[in-house]
Structures are given as structure tokens and as C-alpha cells.
Coordinates of C-alpha atoms in Angstrom, one line a residue:
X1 CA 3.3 41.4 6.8
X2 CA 2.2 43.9 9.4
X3 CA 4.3 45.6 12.2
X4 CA 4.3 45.1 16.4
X5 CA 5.4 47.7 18.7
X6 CA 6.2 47.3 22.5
X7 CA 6.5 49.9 24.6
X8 CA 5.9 50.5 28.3
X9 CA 4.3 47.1 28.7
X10 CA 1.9 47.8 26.0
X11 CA 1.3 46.0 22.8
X12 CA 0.1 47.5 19.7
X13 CA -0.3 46.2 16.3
X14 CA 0.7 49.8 14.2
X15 CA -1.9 48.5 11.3
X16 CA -4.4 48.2 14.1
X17 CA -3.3 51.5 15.8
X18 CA -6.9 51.9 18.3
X19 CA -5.9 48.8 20.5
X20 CA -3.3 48.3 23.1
X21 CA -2.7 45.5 24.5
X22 CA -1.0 44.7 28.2
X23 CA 1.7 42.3 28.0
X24 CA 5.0 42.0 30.2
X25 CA 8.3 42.1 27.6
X26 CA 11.0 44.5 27.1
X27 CA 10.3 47.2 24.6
X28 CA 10.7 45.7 21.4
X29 CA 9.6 46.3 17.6
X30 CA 9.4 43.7 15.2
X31 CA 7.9 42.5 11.7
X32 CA 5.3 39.2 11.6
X33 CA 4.1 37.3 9.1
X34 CA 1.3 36.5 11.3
X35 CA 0.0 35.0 14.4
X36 CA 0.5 31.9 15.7
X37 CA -2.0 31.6 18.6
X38 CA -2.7 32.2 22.0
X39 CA -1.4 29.2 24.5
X40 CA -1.3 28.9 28.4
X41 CA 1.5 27.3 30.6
X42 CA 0.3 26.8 34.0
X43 CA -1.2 30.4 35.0
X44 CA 0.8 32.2 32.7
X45 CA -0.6 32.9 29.2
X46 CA 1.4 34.0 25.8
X47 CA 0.8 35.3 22.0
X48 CA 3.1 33.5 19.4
X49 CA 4.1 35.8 16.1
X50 CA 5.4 34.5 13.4
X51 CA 8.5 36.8 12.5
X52 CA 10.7 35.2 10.2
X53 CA 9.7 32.3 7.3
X54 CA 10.9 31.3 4.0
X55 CA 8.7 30.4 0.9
X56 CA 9.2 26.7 0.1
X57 CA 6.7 26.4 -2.9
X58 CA 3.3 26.9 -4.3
X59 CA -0.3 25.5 -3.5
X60 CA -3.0 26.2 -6.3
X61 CA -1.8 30.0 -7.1
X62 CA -0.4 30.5 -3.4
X63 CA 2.7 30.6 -1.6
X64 CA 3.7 28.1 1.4
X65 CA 6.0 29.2 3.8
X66 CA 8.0 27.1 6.6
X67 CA 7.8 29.3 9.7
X68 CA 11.9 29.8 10.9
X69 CA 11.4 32.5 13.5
X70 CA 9.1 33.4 16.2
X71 CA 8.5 35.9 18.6
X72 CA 7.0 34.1 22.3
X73 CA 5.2 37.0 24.4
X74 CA 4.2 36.7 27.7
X75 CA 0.5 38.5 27.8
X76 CA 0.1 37.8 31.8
X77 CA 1.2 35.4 34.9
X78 CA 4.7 34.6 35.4
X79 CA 7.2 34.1 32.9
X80 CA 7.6 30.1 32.5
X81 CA 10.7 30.1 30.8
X82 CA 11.9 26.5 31.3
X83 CA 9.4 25.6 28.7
X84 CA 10.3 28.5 25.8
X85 CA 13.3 26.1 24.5
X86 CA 11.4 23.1 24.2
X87 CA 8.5 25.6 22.1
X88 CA 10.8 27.3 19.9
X89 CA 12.5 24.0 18.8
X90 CA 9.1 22.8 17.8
X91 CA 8.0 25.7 16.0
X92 CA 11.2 26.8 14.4
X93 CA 12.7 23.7 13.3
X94 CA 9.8 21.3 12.4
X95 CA 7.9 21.8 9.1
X96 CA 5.3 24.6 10.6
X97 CA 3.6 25.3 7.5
X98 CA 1.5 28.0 6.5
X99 CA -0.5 29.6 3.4
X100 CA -3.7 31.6 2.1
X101 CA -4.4 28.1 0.7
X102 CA -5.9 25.9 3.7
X103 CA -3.1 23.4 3.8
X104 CA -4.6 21.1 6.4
X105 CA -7.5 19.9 3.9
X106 CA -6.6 17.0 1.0
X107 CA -8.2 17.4 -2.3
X108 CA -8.4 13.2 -2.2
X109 CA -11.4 12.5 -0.8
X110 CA -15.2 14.3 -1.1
X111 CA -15.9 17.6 0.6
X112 CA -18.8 16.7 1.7
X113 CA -17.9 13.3 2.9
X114 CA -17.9 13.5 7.2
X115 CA -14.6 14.5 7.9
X116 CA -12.2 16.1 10.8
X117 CA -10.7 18.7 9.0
X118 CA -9.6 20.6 12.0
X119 CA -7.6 17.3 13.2
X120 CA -4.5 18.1 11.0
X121 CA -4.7 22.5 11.2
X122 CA -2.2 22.3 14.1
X123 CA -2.7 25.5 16.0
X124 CA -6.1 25.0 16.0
X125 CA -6.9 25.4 19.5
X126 CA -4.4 28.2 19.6
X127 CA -6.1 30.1 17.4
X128 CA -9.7 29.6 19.0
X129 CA -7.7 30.8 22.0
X130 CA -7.0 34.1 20.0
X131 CA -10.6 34.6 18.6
X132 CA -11.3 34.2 22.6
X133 CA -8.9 36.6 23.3
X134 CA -9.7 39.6 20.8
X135 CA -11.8 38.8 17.6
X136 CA -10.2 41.4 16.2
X137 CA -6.7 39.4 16.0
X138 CA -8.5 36.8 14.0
X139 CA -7.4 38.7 10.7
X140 CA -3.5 38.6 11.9
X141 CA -4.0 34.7 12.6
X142 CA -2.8 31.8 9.8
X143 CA -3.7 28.8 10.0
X144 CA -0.9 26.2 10.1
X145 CA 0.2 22.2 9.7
X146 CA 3.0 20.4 11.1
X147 CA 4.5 18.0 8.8
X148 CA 6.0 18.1 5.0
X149 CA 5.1 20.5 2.3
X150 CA 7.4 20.9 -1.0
X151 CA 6.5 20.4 -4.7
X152 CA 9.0 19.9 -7.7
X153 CA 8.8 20.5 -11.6
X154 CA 9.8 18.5 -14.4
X155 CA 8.5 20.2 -18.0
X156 CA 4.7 20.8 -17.2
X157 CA 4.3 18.2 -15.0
X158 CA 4.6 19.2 -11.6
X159 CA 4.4 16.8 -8.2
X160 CA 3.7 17.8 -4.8
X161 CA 3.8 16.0 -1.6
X162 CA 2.2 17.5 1.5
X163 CA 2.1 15.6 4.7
X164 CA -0.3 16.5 7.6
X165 CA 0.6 15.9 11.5
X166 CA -2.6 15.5 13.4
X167 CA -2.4 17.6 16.7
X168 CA -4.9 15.4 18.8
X169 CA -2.1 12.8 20.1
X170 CA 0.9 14.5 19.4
X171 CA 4.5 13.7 21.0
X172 CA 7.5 12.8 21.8
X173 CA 8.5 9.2 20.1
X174 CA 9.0 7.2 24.2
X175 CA 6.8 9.4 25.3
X176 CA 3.4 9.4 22.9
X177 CA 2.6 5.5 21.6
X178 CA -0.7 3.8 20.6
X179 CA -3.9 4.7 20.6
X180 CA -6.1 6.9 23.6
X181 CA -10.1 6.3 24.7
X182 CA -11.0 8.6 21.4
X183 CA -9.1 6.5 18.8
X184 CA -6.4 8.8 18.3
X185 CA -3.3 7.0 17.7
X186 CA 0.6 9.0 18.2
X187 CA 2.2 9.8 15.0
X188 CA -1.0 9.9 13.0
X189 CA 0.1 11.4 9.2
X190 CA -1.8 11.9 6.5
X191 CA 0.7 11.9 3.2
X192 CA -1.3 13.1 -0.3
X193 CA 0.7 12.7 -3.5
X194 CA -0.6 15.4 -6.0
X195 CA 0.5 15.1 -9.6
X196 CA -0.3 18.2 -12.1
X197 CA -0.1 19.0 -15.5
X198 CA -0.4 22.8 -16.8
X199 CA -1.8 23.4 -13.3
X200 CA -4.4 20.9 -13.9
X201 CA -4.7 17.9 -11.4
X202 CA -4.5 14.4 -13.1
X203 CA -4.1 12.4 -10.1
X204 CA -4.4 12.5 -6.3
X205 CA -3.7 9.5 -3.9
X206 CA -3.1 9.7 0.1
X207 CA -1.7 7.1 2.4
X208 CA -2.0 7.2 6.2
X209 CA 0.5 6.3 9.2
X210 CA 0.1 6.0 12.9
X211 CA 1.3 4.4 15.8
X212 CA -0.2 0.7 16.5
X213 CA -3.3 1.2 17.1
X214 CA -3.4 -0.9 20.6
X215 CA -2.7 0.7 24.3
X216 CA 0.9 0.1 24.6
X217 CA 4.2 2.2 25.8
X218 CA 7.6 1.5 26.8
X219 CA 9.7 1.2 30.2
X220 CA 12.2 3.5 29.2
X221 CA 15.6 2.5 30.2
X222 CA 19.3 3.0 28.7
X223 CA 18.7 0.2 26.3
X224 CA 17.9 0.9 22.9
X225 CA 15.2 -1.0 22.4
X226 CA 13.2 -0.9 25.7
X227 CA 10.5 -3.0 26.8
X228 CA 7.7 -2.9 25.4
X229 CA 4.6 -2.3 28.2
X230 CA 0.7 -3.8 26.9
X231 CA -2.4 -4.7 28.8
X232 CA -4.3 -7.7 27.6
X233 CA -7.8 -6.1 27.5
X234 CA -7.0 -4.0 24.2
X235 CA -9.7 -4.7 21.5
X236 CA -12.5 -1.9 22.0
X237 CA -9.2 0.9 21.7
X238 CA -8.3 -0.7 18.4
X239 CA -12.1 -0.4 17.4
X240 CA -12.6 2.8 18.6
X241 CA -9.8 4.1 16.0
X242 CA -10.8 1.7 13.4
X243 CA -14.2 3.6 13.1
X244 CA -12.8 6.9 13.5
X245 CA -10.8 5.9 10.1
X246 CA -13.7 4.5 8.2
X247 CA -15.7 7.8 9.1
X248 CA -12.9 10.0 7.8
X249 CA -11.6 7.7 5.1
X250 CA -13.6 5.2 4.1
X251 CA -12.5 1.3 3.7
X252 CA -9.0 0.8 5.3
X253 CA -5.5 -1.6 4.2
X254 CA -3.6 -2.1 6.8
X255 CA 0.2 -2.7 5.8
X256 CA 1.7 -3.9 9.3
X257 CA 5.9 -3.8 8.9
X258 CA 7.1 -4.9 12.4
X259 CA 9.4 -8.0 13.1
X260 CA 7.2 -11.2 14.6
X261 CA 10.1 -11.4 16.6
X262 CA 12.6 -9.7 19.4
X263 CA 11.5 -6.8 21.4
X264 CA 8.5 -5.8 18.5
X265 CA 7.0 -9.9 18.5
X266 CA 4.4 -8.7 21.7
X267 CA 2.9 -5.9 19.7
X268 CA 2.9 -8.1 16.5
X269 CA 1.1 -10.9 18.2
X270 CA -1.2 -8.8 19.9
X271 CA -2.1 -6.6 16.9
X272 CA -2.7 -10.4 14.9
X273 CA -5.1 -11.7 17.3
X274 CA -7.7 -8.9 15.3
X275 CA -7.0 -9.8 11.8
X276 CA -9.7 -11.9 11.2
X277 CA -11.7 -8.0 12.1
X278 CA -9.9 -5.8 9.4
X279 CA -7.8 -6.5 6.2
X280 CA -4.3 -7.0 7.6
X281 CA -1.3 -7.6 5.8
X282 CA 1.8 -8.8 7.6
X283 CA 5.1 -7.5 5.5
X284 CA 8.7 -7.8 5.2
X285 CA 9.7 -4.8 3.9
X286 CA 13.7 -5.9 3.4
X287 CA 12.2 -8.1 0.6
X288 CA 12.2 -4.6 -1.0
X289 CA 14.6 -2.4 0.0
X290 CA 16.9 -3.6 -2.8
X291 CA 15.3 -2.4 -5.3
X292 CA 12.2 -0.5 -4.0
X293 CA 9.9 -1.7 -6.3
X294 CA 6.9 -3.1 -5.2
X295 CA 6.9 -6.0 -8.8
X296 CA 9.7 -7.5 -7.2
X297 CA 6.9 -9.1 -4.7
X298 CA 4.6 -10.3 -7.5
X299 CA 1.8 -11.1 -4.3
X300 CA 1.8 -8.0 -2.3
X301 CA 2.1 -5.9 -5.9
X302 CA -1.3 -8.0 -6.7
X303 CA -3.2 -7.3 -3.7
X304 CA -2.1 -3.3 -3.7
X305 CA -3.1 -3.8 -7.4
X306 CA -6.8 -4.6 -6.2
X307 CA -6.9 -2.2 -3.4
X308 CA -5.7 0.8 -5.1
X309 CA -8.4 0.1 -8.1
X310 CA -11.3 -0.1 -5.5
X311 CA -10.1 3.0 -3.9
X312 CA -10.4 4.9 -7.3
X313 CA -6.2 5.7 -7.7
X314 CA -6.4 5.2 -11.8
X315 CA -5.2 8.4 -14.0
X316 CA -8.5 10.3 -14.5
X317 CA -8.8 12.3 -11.0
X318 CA -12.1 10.3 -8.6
X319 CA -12.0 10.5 -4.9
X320 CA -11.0 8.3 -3.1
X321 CA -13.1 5.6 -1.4
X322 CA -10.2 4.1 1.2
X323 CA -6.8 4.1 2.3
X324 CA -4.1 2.3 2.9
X325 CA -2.8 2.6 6.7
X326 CA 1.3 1.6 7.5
X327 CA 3.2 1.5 10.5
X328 CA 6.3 0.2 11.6
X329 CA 7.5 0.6 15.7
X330 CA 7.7 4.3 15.1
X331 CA 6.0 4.8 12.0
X332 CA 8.9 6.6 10.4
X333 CA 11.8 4.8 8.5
X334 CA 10.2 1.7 7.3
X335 CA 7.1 3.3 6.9
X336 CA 8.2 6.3 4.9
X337 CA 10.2 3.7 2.3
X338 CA 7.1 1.7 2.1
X339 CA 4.7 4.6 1.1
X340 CA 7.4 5.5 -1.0
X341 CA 7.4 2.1 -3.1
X342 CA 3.5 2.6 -2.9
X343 CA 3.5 6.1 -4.6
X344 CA 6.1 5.0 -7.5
X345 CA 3.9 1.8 -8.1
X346 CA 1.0 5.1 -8.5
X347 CA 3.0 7.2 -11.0
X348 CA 4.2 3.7 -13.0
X349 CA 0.6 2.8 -13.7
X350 CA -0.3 6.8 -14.5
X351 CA 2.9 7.2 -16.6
X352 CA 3.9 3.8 -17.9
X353 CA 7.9 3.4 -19.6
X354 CA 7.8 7.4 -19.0
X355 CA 7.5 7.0 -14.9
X356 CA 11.7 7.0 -14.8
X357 CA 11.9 10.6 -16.0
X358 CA 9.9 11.4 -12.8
X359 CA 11.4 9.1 -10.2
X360 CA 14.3 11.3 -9.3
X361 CA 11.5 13.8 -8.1
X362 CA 9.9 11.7 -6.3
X363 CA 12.8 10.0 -4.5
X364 CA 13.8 13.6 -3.6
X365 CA 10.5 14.3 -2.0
X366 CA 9.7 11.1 -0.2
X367 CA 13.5 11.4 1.3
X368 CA 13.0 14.4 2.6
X369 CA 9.4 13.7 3.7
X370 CA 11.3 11.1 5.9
X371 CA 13.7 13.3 7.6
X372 CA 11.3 16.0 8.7
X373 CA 8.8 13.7 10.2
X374 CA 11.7 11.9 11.7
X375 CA 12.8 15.5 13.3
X376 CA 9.3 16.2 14.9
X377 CA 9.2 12.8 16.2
X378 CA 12.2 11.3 17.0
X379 CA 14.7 14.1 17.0
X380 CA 17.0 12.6 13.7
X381 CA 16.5 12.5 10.6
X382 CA 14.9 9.4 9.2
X383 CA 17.3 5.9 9.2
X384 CA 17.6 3.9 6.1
X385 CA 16.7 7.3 4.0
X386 CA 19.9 6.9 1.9
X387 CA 17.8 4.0 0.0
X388 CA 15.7 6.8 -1.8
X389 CA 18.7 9.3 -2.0
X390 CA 21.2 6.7 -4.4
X391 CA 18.4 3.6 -4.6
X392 CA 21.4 1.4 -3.1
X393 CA 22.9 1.3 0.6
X394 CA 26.2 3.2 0.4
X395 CA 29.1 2.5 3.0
X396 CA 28.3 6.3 3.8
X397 CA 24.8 5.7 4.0
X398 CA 25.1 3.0 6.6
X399 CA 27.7 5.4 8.8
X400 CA 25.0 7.8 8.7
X401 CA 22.6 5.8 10.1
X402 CA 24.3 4.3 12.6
X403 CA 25.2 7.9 13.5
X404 CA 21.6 8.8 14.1
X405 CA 21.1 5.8 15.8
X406 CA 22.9 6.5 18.7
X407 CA 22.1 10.4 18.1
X408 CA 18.8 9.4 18.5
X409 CA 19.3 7.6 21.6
X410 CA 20.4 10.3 23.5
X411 CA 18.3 12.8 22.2
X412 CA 15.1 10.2 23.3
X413 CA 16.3 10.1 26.8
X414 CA 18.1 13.9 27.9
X415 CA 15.8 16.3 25.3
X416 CA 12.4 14.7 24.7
X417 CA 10.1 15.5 28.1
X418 CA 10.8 18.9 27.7
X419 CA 10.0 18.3 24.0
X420 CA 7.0 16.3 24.4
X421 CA 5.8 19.2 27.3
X422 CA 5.9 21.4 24.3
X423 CA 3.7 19.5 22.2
X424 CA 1.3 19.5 24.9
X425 CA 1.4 23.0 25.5
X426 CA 1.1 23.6 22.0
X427 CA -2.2 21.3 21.3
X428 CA -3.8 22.3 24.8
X429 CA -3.1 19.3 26.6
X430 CA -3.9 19.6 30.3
X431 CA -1.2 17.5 31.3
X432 CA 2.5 18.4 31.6
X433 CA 5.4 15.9 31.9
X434 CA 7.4 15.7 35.1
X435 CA 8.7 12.4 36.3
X436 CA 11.4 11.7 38.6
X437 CA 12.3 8.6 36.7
X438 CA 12.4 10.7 33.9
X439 CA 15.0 13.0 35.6
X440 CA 16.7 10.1 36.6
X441 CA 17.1 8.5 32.9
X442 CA 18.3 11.5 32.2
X443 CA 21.0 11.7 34.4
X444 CA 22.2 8.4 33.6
X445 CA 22.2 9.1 29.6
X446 CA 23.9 12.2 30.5
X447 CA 26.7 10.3 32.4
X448 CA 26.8 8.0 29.5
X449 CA 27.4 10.9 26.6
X450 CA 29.8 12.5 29.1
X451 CA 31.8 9.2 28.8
X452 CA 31.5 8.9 25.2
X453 CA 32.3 12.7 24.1
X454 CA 35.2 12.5 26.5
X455 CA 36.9 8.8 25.1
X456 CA 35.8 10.2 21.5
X457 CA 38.1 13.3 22.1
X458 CA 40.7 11.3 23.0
X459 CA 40.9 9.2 20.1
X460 CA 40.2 12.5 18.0
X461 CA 43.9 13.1 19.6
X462 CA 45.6 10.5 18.0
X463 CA 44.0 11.0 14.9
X464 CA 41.7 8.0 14.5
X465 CA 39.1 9.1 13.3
X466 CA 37.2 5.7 11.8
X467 CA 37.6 4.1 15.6
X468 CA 34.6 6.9 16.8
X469 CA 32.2 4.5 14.9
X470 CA 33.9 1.5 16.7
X471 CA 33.8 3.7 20.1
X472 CA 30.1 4.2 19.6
X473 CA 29.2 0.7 19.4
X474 CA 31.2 -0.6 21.9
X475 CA 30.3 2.1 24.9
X476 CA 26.5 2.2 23.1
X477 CA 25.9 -1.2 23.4
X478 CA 28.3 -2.6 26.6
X479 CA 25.4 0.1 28.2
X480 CA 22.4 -1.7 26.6
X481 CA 23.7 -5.2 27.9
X482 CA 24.2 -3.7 31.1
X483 CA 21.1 -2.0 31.6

């Protein structure tokens, strides 16, 4: 912890007492945890403190925090304070992780095997922006991930699941889909399952998920599901992020889990058309949501059999040679379950008849994997989640979901430009989002909640309260077949 005083537009850090820095605030005096980074809006250029963050776990003999709190400062140019919102709800309220341990490297695969380590340490370019700045701030600095970080214990055994958000195509869910010219696809996630016993790894496995990795988007409308928007001429932007994989990860298993059908059939028939290229597997995930167990599909348990053996995933810790790659539309519900069923199939083979006692764990930690990467890219928490919270779907559980459903909706349409300018802002993205079409959407979904929130009161009045499910659906969809 050190301390930062403001006074008379100067900036000191008191364990640093020689500098003073010009900034334009209020005077102010605050404790940090450390700095976030340097970033720039427009003309205008600010210094991000962390000042507030709780300790969530351990990492090899260090502590992880979850930053809650920060501090924005405006260090010159005009203040550009339409866009502090949308930066706050990034940074304090989705999984910003941070620790003397370097969370954004996996222990998975070799150290010395060509890798982009700095792809997943999130305020990379922030920080460069700092050492820029003043070298001297460089000590203040940590070095943070967006994702998942928690680890339980059961005895001696303890599990830890850490997931890492990679910066370079970043976004909003509508607004950030598919791959770019450099092979970066949205929503790109490592997830590394680490398994220890008296502080000694035993086993090691990570699993990756991105967005399809074709140049596609949406026509964002008020329906749900909007169309989906794909050139033909696709296949050297698949390639480009197929190699990009096989440098950083070796061989690659794709697991593909969208419908052949409806609104998703385009992407699925276009993503087909290069299986013959890669190792593709077409699933059905609903063949295991009863029982999330990947023996109940005696095929697909074979060939993950095979695959995880070549990629070195037996007890004895190896590195691993490969991965297995698995997206849905948005590479979160579906995608989280599957990689769920995945890592129990892991800790079955590692623990045998024993794996049970450690399956409320890891239910707990995939579940809440879900939600946070849901949160920083989607705005809800993750749908269908209540699977790993009872193993079953509860008449609660499908409330819930329906309830982010059409939370999710809105949220998409009235919240996520600015959210997906702050992302942008964050990773040093040149370009930030203003469309009039966006405004417009806007408007309209406004309209539309307005509507909702005001019939929903009114039932609330006569003390109905199971109709507001019935009210959603009627006005959510009557809207969709409209639109």
C-alpha cells in the first residue's frame, strides 16, 4: 500500500516525496494498492489507482486480489467524463485481478515454447503507457487479468481455476464478434484447471474459448436474436487465427456447440465448409446437460479420451502439447457447461471412485467462472448456470434465466457502446464507438423498458406477482415479432 496526496493541482506519491506531478482534480488524499496504468481519451490523458480490493485466494505463496475501487485522475486535456461510467463499471465490477504472482502466465504449457504472454496481462499497454510516462512509477504499477481467479480446499487437496481475458479483441458481446486481420478472435479465454496436493502440483490442464473464428457480426435490432451479417470470402481470417493457436498452443480440438439451424445455421454452415482443414467436432451439448457427464455420450467421451492423452492431461504433471478450443454464439453458457463436463471427465481419470468428494468444488468454481465472464461480456450472469449449482434444472433455475434473458436484452442495446468504448479505451484501441443507429436502438429499447417497468408496476399493484414473468414474454417477444 502506499499513499497519494493532491493538492493545488499537484500530485505526489508521499513514499516517493521528490516528485510532483501536474494533474487537474480536487484536492484529495487517498490510499492505493497500486497503479493501474496510464490511458488516453481523445486528447485528454489519465492515471488509474487502484484504491480499494479484496483478497479472493492464493497463487503459489501469494495473494490475489479482485480490484473493487479505483481512483480515475485526469493528468491533462479536458475532462471526458461521459466515458468514466462506462471505465469504472469495467474495472470495478469485472474480475480485475492482480498479484506479486504473474497471473496472466499458465503453468500448462513450456516456458520456453513461443508464446504471447503479454496477450492475457490486461493493462498491458497501460502500463507501457506509465513506464512512458515516468519510469519511476513502474514500481507502483501491478500487473493485472481480466477474467476468473478463485481456488478451493478439500483436506490437502486444493483446486484452482484461473481464467484469462485476452485484451487484443476485447468487447462488448453485439459489438465485438469473430475474428480481425491478426487472428484475434472476441471473447478469447484461456481457462487452466490446477489441482494440488500439500502445495505440490499433480495436474494442470487448460481449455480455450473464442468467438467463431470467421468475419461475422450482427444487424442489431430489437429482436433477440438479430441477424447474423457474413461475407463469403472468409477462409484466410480463419487461417490466420488457426496459426496464431498452433504457435501458442500447439495441436488444436475444436468443439463447435451452435445449432445447424435458426438464426446460428449461417455461421454453422460457413464454419463446416473448413472441416476437412482442422479437427472439428459438431456437438449437441443438450445430450448432456442432464447429467453433465461426458460417459453418457460413449463417442464424444472416446474421442476427448484420445485427445486429452496426446495432449499429455494424465495424473503425473507434463505440458501440454494442444488444446481443446469451444464456442457456442457467445462463447459463454454453453461453453462454460461444456468445459465444465471436460474438466470433471479430467479429475475422474486423476481421482477415480474418489472424483465425487471433489465435484462440489468444482461445480462451485466452474459456476461462478460462468457468471463473471458472462458479466464482462454480456452484462448478466451466465444462463443455464443453475445446471452446475444443483446438477438438475430447478423451476427457480429456469425463472432465473429467463430473467437474465430479457435483462440481457436491454442491457445489450441501452449500456453496451458506452461499455464496449471502455474496453477500447482500456486496451488502446484507436477507435471509439459512436453511431447514430446505435443511438437510435437505444431509444427504441428505452421506449420498450419504459413500457415494460411501467405495465410491471401495475400488476405489482394488484399483487400478482408470477404474471411479471408472463408480462415479460408477452411485451419481450410481441417486440421481437414486430421488429
Amino acid at each position: 500500500m502506499f499513499s497519494v496526496e493532491i493538492n493545488n493541482n499537484k500530485m505526489k506519491i508521499l513514499e516517493c516525496r521528490e516528485k510532483a506531478y501536474s494533474v487537474i482534480s480536487k484536492n484529495k488524499k487517498f490510499l492505493c494498492s497500486g497503479i493501474y496504468g496510464i490511458i488516453n481519451i481523445r486528447n485528454s490523458q489519465y492515471i488509474i489507482f487502484i484504491v480499494d480490493s479484496r483478497k479472493v485466494s492464493t497463487f503459489f505463496s501469494s495473494d490475489v486480489f479482485e480490484v473493487s475501487k479505483v481512483e480515475i485522475i485526469l493528468l491533462k486535456g479536458s475532462p471526458e467524463t461521459q466515458y468514466i461510467y462506462g471505465l469504472r463499471s469495467v474495472l470495478e465490477n469485472c474480475g480485475i485481478y492482480f498479484s506479486k504472482t504473474f497471473l496472466y502466465k499458465n503453468i500448462s504449457f513450456d516456458k520456453n515454447k513461443k508464446r504471447l504472454k503479454k496477450d492475457f496481462w490486461f493493462n498491458y499497454n497501460p502500463c507501457k503507457a506509465l513506464k512512458v510516462y515516468d519510469r519511476d512509477l513502474i514500481s507502483f504499477s501491478v500487473r493485472c487479468i481480466q477474467g476468473y481467479f478463485n481456488s478451493m480446499t478439500y483436506g490437502s487437496t486444493k483446486i484452482t481455476l484461473i481464467s484469462r481475458r485476452c485484451w487484443r479483441r476485447c468487447g462488448a458481446r453485439f459489438f465485438s464478434r469473430g475474428v480481425n486481420k491478426q487472428g484475434y478472435v472476441s471473447n478469447f479465454v484461456e481457462t487452466e484447471q490446477i489441482i494440488q496436493i500439500d502445495n505440490k502440483v499433480i495436474h494442470a490442464f487448460l481449455q480455450i474459448r473464442g468467438s467463431i473464428p470467421l468475419v461475422w457480426g450482427h444487424k442489431v435490432n430489437l429482436k433477440y436474436a438479430p441477424e447474423i451479417i457474413l461475407p463469403e470470402k472468409n477462409a484466410q481470417f480463419f487461417f490466420k487465427s488457426h496459426d496464431l493457436l498452433l504457435s501458442k498452443y500447439g495441436s488444436i480440438y475444436y468443439i463447435n456447440l451452435i445449432n445447424d439451424t435458426n438464426y446460428e445455421g449461417i455461421l454453422y454452415k460457413a464454419f463446416n465448409k473448413l472441416r476437412n482443414t482442422i479437427r472439428l467436432n459438431n456437438f449437441n451439448y443438450h445430450k448432456l446437460q442432464k447429467t453433465l457427464d461426458l460417459e453418457e455420450n460413449k463417442k464424444l467421451s472416446k474421442q476427448i479420451d484420445k485427445i486429452l492423452d496426446k495432449f499429455n492431461s494424465k495424473s503425473t504433471i507434463k505440458y501440454q502439447k494442444g488444446a481443446i478450443r469451444i464456442n457456442c454464439i457467445d462463447c459463454l453458457d454453453r461453453t462454460n457447461l461444456m468445459q465444465y463436463i471436460i474438466a470433471k471427465h479430467l479429475v475422474k481419470r486423476l481421482f477415480g471412485k474418489n472424483f465425487l468428494i471433489y465435484n462440489s468444488i468444482l461445480r462451485l468454481l466452474w459456476f461462478y467462472n460462468g457468471n463473471m465472464l458472462s458479466l464482462q461480456y454480456a452484462g448478466t450472469p451466465a444462463i443455464k448456470a443453475g445446471l452446475l449449482r444443483h446438477e438438475k434444472y430447478t423451476v427457480n433455475g429456469y425463472l432465473k434465466d429467463f430473467y437474465y434473458s430479457v435483462q440481457r436484452y436491454f442491457i445489450n442495446r441501452l449500456f453496451h457502446g458506452q461499455i464496449h468504448d471502455a474496453y477500447n479505451i482500456l486496451t488502446y484501441k484507436k477507435y471509439i464507438f459512436k453511431d447514430k443507429a446505435t443511438t437510435k436502438l437505444s431509444i427504441q429499447s428505452f421506449v420498450m423498458l419504459s413500457l415494460v417497468i411501467y405495465v410491471y408496476k401495475y400488476i405489482i399493484d394488484f399483487k400478482i406477482p408470477l404474471l411479471k414473468y408472463i408480462l415479460y414474454f408477452l411485451i419481450f417477444f410481441t417486440f421481437n415479432f414486430l421488429s
